[in-house]
Coordinates of C-alpha atoms and ligand atoms in Angstrom, one line a residue:
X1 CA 0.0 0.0 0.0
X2 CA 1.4 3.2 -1.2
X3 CA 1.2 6.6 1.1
X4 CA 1.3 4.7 4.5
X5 CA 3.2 7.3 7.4
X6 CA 5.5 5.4 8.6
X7 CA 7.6 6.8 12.1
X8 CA 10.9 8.9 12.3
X9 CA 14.1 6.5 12.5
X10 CA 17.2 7.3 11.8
X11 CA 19.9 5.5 9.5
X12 CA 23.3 3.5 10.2
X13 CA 26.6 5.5 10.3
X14 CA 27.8 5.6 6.9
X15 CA 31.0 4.0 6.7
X16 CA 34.1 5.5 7.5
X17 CA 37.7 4.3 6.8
X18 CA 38.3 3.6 10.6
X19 CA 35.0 1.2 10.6
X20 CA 36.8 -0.8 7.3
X21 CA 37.9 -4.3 8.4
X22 CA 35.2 -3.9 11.6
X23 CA 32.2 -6.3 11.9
X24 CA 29.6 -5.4 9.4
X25 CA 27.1 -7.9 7.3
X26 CA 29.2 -8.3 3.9
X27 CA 27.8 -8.4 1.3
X28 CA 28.3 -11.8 -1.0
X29 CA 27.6 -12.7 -4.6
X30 CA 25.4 -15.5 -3.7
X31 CA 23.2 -12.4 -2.0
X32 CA 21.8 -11.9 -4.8
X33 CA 22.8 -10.3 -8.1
X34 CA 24.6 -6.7 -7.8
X35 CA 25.7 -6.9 -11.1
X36 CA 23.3 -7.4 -14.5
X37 CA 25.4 -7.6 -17.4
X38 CA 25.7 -9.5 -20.8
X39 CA 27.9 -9.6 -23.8
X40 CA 30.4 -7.8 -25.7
X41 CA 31.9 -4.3 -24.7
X42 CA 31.7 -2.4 -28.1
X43 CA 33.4 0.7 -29.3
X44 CA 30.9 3.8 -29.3
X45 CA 29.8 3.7 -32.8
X46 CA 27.9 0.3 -33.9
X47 CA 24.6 0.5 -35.8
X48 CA 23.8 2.3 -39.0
X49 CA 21.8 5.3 -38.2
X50 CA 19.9 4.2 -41.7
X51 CA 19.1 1.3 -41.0
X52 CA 19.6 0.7 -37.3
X53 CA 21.3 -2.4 -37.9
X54 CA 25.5 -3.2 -37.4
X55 CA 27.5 -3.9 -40.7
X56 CA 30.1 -2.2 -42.4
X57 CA 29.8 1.4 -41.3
X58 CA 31.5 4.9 -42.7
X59 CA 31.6 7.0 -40.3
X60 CA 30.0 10.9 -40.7
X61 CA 34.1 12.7 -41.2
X62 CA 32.0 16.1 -39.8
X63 CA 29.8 14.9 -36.6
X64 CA 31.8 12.0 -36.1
X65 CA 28.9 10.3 -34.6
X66 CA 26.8 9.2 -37.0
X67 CA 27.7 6.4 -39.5
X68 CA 26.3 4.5 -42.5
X69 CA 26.1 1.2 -43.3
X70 CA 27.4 -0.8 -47.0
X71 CA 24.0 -1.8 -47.6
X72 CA 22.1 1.8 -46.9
X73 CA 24.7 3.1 -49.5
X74 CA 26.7 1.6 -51.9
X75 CA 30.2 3.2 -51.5
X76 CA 31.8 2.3 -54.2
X77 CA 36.1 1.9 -53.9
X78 CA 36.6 5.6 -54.7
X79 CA 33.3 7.7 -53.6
X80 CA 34.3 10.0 -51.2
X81 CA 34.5 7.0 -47.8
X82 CA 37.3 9.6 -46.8
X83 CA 35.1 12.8 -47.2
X84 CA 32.5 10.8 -46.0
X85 CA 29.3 13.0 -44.3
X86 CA 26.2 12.2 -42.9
X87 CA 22.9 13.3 -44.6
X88 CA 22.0 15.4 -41.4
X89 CA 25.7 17.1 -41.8
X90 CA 25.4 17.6 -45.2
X91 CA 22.0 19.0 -45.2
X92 CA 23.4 22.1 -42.6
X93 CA 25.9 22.7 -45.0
X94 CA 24.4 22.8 -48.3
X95 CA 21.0 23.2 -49.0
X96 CA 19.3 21.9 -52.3
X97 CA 22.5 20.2 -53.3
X98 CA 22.6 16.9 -54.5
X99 CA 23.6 14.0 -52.4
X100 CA 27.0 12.9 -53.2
X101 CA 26.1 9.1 -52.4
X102 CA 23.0 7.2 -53.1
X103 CA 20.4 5.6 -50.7
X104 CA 19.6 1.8 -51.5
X105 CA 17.1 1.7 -48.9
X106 CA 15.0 4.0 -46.8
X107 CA 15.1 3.9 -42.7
X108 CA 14.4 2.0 -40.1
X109 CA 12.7 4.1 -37.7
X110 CA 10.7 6.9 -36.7
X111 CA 13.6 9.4 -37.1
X112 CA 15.8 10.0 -40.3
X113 CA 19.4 9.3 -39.2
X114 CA 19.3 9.6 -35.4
X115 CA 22.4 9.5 -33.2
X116 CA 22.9 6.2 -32.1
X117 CA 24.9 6.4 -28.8
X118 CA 26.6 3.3 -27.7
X119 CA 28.7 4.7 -24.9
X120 CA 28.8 2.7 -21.6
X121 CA 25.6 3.6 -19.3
X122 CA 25.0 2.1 -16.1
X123 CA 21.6 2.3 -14.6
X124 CA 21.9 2.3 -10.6
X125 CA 18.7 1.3 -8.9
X126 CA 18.4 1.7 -5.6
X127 CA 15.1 0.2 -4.1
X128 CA 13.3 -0.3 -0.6
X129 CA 13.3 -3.8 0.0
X130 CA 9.9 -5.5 -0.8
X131 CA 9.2 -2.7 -3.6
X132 CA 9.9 -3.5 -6.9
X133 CA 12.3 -2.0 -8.9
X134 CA 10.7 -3.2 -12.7
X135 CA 11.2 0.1 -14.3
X136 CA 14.8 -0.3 -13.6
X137 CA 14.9 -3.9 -14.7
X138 CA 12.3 -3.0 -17.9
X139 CA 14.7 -0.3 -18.8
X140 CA 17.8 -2.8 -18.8
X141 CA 16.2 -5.0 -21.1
X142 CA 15.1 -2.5 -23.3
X143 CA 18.4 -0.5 -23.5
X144 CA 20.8 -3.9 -24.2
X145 CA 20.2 -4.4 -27.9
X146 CA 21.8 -1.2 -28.7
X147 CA 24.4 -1.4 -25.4
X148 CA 25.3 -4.8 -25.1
X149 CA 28.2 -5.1 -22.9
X150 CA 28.1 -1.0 -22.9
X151 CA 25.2 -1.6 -20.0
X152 CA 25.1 -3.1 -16.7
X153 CA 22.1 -2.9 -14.0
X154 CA 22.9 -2.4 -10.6
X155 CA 20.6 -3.4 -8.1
X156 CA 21.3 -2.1 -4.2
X157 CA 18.5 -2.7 -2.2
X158 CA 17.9 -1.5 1.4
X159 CA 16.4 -1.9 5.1
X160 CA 17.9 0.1 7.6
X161 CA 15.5 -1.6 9.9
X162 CA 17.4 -4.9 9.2
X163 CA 20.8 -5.6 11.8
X164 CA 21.8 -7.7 9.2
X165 CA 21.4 -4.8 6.5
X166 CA 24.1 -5.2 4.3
X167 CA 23.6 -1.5 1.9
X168 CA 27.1 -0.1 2.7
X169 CA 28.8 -3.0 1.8
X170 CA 26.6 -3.1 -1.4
X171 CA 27.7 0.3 -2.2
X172 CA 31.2 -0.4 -1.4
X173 CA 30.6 -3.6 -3.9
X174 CA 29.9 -0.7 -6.5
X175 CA 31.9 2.0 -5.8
X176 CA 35.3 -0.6 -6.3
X177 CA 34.0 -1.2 -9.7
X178 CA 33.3 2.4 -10.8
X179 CA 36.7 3.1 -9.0
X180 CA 39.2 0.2 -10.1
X181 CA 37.0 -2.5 -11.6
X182 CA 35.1 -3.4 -14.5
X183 CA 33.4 -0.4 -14.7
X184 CA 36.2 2.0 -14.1
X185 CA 35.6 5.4 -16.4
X186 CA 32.6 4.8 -17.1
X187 CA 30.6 8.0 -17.1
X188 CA 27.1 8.2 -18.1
X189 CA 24.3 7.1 -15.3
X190 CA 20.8 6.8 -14.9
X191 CA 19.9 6.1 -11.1
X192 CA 16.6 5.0 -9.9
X193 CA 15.4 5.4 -6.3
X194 CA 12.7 3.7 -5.4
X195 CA 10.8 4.1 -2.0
X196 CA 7.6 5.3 0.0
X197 CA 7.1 9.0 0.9
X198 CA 5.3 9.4 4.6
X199 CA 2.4 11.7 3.3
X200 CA 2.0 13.7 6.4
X201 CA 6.0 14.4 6.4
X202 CA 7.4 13.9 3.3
X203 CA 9.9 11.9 5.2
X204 CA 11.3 8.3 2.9
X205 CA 10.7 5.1 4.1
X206 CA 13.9 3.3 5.0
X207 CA 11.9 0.1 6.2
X208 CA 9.2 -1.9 4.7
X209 CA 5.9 -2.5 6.2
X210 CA 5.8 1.7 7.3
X211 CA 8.4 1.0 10.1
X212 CA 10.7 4.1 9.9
X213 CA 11.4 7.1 7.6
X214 CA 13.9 9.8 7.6
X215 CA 14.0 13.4 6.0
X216 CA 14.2 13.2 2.2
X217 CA 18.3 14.9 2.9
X218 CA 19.3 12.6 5.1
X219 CA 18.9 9.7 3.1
X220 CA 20.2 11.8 0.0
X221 CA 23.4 12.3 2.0
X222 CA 23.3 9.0 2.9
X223 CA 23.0 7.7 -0.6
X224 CA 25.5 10.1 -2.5
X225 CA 28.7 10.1 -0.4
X226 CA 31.7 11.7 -1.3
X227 CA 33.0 8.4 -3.4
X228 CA 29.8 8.2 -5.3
X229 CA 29.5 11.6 -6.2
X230 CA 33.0 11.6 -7.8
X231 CA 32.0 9.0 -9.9
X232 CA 28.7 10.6 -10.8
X233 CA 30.9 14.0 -11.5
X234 CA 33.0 12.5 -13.9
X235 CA 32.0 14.2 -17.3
X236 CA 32.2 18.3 -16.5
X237 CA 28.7 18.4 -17.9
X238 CA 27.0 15.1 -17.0
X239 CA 24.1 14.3 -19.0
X240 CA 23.0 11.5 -15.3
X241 CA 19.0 11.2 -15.2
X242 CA 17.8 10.6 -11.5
X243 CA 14.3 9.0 -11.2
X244 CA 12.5 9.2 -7.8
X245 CA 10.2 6.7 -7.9
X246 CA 7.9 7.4 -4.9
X247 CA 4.6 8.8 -3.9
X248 CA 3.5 12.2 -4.7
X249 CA 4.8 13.7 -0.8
X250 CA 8.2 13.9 -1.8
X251 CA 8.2 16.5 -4.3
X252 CA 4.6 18.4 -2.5
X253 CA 5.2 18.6 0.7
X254 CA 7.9 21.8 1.3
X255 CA 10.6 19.9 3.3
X256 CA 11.4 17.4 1.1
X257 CA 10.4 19.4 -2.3
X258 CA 13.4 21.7 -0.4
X259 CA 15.7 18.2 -0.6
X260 CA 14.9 17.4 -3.9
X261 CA 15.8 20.8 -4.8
X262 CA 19.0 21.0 -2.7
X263 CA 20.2 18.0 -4.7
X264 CA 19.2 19.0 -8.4
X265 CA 21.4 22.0 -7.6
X266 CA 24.2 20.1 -6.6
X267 CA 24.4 19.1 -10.8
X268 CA 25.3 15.4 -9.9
X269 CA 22.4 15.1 -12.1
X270 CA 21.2 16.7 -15.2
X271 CA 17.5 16.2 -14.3
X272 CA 16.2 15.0 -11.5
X273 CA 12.0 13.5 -11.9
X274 CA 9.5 13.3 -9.4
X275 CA 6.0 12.2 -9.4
X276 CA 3.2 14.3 -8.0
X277 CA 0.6 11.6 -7.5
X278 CA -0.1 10.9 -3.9
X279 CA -1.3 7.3 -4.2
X280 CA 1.5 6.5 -6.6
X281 CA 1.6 3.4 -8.7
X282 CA 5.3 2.9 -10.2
X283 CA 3.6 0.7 -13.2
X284 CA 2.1 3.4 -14.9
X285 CA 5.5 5.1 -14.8
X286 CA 7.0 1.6 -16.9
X287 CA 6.9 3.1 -20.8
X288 CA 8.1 6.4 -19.7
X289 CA 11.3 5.4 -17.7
X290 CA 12.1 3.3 -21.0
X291 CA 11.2 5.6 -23.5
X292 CA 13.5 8.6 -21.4
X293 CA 16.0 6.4 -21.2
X294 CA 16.8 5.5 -25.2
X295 CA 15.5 8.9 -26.3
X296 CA 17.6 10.2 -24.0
X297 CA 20.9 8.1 -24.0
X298 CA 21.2 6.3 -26.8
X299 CA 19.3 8.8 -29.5
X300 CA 20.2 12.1 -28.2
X301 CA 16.5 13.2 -28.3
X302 CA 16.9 15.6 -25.3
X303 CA 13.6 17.5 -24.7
X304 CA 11.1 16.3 -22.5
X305 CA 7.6 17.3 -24.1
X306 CA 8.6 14.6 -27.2
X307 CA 8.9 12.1 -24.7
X308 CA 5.6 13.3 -22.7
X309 CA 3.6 13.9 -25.9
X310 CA 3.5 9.8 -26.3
X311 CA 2.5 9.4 -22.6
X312 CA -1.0 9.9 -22.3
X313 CA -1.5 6.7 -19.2
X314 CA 1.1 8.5 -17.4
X315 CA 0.1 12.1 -17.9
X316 CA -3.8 10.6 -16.7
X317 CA -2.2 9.2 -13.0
X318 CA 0.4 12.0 -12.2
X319 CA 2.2 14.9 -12.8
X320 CA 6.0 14.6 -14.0
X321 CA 8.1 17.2 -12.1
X322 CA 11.4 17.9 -13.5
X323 CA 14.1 19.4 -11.1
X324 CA 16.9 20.9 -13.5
X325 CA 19.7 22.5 -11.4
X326 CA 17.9 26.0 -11.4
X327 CA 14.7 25.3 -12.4
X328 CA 11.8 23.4 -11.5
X329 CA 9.0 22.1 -14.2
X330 CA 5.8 20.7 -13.4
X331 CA 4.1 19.1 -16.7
X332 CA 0.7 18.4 -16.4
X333 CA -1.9 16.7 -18.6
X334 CA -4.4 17.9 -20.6
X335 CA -7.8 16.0 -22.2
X336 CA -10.7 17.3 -23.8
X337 CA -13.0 14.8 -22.1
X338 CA -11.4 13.5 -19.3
X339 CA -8.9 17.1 -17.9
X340 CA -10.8 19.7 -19.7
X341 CA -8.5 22.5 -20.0
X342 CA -6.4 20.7 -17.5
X343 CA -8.9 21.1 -14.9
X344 CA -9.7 17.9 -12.8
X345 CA -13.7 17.9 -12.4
X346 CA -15.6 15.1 -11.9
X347 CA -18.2 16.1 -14.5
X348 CA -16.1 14.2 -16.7
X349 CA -17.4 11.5 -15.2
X350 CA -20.9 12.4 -14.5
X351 CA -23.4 14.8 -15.2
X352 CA -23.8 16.9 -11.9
X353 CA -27.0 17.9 -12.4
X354 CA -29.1 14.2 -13.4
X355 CA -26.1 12.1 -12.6
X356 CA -26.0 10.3 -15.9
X357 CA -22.4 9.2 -16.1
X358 CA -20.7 10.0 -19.2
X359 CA -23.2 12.1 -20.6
X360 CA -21.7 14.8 -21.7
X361 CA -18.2 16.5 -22.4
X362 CA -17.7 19.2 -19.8
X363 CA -17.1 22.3 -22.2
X364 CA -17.7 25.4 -19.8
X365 CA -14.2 25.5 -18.6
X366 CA -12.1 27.6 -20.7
X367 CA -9.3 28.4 -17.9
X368 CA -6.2 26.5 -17.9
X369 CA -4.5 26.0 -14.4
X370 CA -3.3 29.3 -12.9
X371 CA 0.7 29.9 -13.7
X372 CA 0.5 27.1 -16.4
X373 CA 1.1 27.5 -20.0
X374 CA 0.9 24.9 -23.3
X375 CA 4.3 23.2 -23.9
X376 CA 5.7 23.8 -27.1
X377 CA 3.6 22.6 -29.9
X378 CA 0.8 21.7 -27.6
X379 CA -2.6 23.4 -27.7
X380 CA -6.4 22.5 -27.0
X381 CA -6.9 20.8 -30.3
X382 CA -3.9 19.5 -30.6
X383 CA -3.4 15.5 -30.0
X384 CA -7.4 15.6 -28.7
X385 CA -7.1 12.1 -28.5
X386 CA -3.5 11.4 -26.8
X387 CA -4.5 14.6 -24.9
X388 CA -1.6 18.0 -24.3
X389 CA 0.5 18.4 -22.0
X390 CA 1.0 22.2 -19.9
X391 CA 3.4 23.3 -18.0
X392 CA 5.0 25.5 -15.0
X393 CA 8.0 26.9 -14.2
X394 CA 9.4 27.8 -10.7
X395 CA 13.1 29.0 -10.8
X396 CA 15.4 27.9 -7.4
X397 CA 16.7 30.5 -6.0
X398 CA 20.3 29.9 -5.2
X399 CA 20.6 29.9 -1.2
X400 CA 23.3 31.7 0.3
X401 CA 26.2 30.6 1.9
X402 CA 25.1 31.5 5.5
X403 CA 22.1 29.4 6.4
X404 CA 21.3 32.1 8.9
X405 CA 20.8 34.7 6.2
X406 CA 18.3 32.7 4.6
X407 CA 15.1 34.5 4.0
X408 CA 12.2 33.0 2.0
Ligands
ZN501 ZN1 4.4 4.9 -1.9
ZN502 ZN1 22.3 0.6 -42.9
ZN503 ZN1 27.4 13.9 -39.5
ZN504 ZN1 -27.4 15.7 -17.0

């Protein structure tokens, strides 16, 4: 049951170096499995952005990302493999030109000669035990046909309730590999957190059954320590996704919408998405998680609203709240029928006055949401089936280095 309070505990002392070597529950292989990973490591550009598939590739000379297969194009032994450039490249460069190479086929996919982004990514889920953590599993298996070896799942699991709690020596599992392991430079991450928000507090369960919770910070700090946060650092301008996969009290109540925000403006992450829905069902969340994570990682489709616009179950159950380092963007969706103008009114449902149910389409509302505005290329008859999405922006206001000075 999602929502339940659950009381005020408090966590175990992180580990220091003095503790190393000390008593604590180790963590072993036979566990359970830290570590999803399958086949070959490959080198960062693989498939044909024609055709989507592997093969003999020539490689875009300009972007240097984007390659072409022997079977898309017939390169003959002297046309231009050297000066070789992609149609997207050559399309910037030199309008109503002819193409120097010939197309044998047409694509693959929705989009004409995406980026296809191979690069190692690890997904880090970090789950409540007794919750499950499919979205981060789904998300595996829907990234390795492009990543192969390039991918691993991580799966840390916690209950600070537990004596025999083994998380820090999970971690520590981890962190060796990022460090000096098999995963050593790797650089791109999506992590998933997945727990219960108390709904009176805000506070995140760090038990099952609703048997403690802490302060969304605490376990934040507890979570990203120094070691971890180095690794998340690595690329100056990390493109990391964090998902917080919880009930809608964690980004709505002030206290821990103040956490979140603390920790998008620390820029471990590039984004950081919350949920607004109080009674919270991670399912519904499934397609979204995988669609943001190969739009996002392995196609370089960055912006948010293309990944919303195909979300219409999601956009029906909750709001998705983005947390960028200085801004904060609630999207919200819209239907003709069912969220009139983004309004939520049970005349949707029923006819107020005879109580017919689905009588009639609610049409008097005209507002939208106060502050909200349509996201680009949305409007009211736009996508009436799929429905549109709106949005709001709050900007964070960077706190000052005296705590004491800090006035709202
Ligand atoms: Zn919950
Ligand atoms: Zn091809
Ligand atoms: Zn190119
Ligand atoms: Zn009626």
């Amino acid at each position: 049951m999602c929502g339940a309070p659950a009381p005020r505990t408090s966590l175990p002392k992180t580990p220091s170096n003095n503790s190393r070597g000390k008593k604590v529950a180790k963590f072993t292989s036979s566990d359970r499995l830290l570590f999803t990973t399958a086949g070959d490591r490959l080198p960062s550009i693989v498939w044909c952005s024609g055709c989507r598939d592997g093969g003999k590739l020539v490689l875009c000379t300009i972007c240097k990302c984007n390659a072409i297969c022997s079977v898309c194009i017939e390169f003959g032994i002297n046309d231009g493999v050297d000066n070789f450039k992609c149609p997207t490249c050559f399309m910037k460069e030199s309008k109503n030109i002819p193409y120097p190479w010939k197309f044998q086929s047409c694509g693959a996919g929705r989009e004409n000669w995406p980026k296809i982004d191979t690069s190692p990514l690890a997904i880090i889920s970090i789950h409540l035990q007794g919750m499950t953590d499919s979205p981060s599993i789904l998300t595996y298996h829907h990234l390795a046909p492009w990543l192969h070896g390039n991918l691993v799942l991580i799966d840390l699991m916690f209950n600070f309730d537990d004596p025999k709690n083994n998380f820090n020596s999970q971690m520590e599992c981890m962190l060796h590999e990022f460090e000096e392991g098999q995963f050593k430079d790797w650089s791109r991450f999506l992590v998933i957190i997945t727990t219960h928000s108390d709904p009176d507090t805000g506070f995140l369960h760090i038990a099952p059954g609703n048997t403690g919770s802490v302060p969304a910070n605490e376990l934040f700090a507890f979570i990203f320590q120094e070691r971890f946060r180095n690794i998340l650092q690595r690329q100056e301008k990390n493109k990391n996704i964090l998902n917080l996969l919880s009930c809608g009290a964690l980004s709505s109540l002030p206290s821990s919408r103040d956490a979140v925000k603390d920790l998008a403006s620390e820029k471990l992450f590039d984004r950081v998405l919350c949920f607004s829905q109080p009674s919270f069902q991670p399912s519904f969340t499934h397609r979204f998680v995988m669609d943001l994570a190969s739009n996002y990682f392995i196609l370089d489709r960055i912006n948010l609203i293309h990944i919303l616009q195909e979300q219409q179950t999601l956009g029906a159950h909750t709001d998705v709240i983005l947390f960028n380092p200085k801004t904060i963007t609630t999207f919200h969706w819209t239907h003709p029928g069912a969220r009139p103008m983004g309004n939520y009114t049970p005349d949707s449902i029923q006819c107020p006055a005879c109580l017919l149910l689905k009588s009639t389409s609610p049409t008097s509302i005209s507002q939208l949401p106060e502050g909200f505005n349509w996201c680009q290329g949305e409007d009211p008859t736009n996508g009436l089936e799929r429905g549109a999405w709106i949005s709001t922006v709050e900007a964070i206001v960077a706190k000052t280095s005296d705590d004491k000075m800090e006035v709202n």
